[in-house]
Backbone as JSON, one array per atom type, in Angstrom:
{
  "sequence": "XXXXXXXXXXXXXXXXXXXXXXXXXXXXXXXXXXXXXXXXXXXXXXXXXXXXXXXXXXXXXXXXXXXXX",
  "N": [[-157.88, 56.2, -88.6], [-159.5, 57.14, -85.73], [-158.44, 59.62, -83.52], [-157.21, 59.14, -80.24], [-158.67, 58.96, -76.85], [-157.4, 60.1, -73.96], [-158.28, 58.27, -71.16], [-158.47, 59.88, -68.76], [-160.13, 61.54, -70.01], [-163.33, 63.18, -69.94], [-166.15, 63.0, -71.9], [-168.82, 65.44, -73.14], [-171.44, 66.21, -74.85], [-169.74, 66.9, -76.8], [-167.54, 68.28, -75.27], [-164.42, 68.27, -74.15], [-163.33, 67.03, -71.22], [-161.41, 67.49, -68.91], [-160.08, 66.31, -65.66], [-159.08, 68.45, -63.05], [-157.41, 70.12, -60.87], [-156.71, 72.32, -57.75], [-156.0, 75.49, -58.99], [-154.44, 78.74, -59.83], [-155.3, 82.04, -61.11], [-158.4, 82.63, -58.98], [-160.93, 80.28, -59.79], [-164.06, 80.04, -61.55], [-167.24, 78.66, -61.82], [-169.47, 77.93, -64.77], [-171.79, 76.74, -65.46], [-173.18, 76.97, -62.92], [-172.19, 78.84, -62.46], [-170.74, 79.35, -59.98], [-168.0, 79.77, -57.42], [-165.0, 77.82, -58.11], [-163.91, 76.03, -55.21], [-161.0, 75.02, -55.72], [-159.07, 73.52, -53.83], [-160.57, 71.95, -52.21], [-162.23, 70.42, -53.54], [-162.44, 68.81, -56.96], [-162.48, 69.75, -59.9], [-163.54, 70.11, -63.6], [-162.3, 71.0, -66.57], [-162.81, 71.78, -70.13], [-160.56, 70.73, -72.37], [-161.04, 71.86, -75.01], [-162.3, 74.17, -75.41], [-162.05, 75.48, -73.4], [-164.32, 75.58, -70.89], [-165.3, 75.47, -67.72], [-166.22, 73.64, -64.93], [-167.85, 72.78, -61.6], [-167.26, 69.29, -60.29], [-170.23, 68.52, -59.46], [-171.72, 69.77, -61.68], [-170.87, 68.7, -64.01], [-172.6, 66.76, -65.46], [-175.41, 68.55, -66.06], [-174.68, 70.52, -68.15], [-175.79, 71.88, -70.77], [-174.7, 73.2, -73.05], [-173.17, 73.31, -75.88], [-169.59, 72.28, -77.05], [-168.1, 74.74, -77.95], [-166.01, 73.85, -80.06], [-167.12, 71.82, -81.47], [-168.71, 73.1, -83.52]],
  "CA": [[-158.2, 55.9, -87.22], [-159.97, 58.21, -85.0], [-158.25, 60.39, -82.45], [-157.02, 58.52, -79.09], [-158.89, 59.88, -76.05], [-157.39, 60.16, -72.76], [-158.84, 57.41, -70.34], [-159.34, 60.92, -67.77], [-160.86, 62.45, -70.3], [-165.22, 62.59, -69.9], [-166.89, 63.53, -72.96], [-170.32, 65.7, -72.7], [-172.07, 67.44, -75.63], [-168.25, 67.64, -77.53], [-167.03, 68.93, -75.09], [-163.41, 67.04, -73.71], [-163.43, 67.37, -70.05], [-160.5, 66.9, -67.56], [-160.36, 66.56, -64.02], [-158.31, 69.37, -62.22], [-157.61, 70.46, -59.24], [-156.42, 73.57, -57.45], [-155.07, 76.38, -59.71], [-154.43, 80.54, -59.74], [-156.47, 82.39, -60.57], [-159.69, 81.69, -58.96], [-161.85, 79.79, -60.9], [-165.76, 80.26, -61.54], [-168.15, 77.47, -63.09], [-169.61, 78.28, -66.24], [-172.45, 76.26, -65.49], [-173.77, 77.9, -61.7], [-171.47, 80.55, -61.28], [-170.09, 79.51, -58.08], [-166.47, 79.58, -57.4], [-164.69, 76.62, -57.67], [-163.0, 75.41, -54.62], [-159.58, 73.52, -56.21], [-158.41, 72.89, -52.66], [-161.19, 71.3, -51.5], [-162.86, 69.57, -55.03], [-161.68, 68.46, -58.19], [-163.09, 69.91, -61.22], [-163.59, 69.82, -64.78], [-161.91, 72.09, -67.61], [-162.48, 71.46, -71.21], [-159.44, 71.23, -73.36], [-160.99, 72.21, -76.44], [-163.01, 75.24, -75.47], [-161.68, 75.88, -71.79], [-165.74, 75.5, -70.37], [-164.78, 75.1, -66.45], [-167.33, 73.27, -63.94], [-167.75, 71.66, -60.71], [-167.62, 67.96, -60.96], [-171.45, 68.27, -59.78], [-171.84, 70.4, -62.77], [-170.8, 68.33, -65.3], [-173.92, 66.02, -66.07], [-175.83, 69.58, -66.29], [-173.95, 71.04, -68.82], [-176.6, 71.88, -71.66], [-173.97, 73.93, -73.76], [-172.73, 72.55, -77.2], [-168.51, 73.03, -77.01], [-167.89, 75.14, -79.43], [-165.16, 72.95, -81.26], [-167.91, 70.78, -82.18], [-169.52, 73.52, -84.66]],
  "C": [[-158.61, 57.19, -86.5], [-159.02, 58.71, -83.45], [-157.79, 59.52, -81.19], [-157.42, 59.56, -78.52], [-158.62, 59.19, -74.93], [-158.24, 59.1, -71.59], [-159.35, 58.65, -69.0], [-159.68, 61.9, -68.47], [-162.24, 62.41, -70.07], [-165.81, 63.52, -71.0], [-168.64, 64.13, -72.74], [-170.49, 66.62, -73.72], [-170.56, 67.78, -76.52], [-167.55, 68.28, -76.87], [-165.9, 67.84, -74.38], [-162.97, 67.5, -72.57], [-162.08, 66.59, -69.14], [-160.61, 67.09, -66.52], [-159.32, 67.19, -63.66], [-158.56, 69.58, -60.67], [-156.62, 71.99, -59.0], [-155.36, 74.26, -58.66], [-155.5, 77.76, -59.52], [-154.86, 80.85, -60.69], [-157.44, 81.7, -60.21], [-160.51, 81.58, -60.31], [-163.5, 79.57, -60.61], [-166.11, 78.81, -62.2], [-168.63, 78.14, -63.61], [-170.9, 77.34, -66.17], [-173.66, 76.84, -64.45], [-173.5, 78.87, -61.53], [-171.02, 80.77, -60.41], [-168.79, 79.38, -58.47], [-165.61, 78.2, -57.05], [-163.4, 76.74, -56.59], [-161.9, 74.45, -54.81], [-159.4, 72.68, -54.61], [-158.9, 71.78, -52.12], [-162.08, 70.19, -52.09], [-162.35, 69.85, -56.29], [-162.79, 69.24, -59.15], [-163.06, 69.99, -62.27], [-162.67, 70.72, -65.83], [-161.84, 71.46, -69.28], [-161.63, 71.69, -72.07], [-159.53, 71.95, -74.68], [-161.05, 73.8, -76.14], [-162.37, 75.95, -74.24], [-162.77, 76.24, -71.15], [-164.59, 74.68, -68.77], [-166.12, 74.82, -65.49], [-167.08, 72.31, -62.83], [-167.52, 70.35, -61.48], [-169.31, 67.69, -61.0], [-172.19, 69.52, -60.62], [-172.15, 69.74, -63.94], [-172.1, 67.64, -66.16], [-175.29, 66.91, -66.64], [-175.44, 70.25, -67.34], [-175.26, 70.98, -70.31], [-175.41, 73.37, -72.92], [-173.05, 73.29, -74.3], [-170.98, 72.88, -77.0], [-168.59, 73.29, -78.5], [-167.18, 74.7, -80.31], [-165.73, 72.4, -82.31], [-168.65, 71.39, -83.62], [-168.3, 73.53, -86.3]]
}
């Protein structure tokens, strides 16, 4: 049987994406480069790789997680 995934997980390119919210240190996207606001928007962090992005990031995301190789 294959793996159970998380119902808040979102899969993109292999990569296994959760939704977060505010945490220390600040956090950058990895996609724009902007700083993510926790306080004020939720965003992404991949469990495999730890790839961090807005939520309006995620659908952008042209970078393979590396787990997947």
């Amino acid at each position: 049987d294959p793996p159970e995934i998380s119902p808040d997980v979102t899969i993109v390119l292999g990569h296994k994406f959760e939704l977060r919210s505010l945490e220390r240190p600040q956090q950058y996207c990895e996609k724009c480069c902007g700083i993510i606001w926790g306080v004020m928007k939720n965003w992404y962090r991949c469990v495999e790789c730890g790839f961090k992005c807005h939520s309006k990031c995620l659908n952008l995301i042209t970078r393979i997680c590396a787990s997947t190789k």
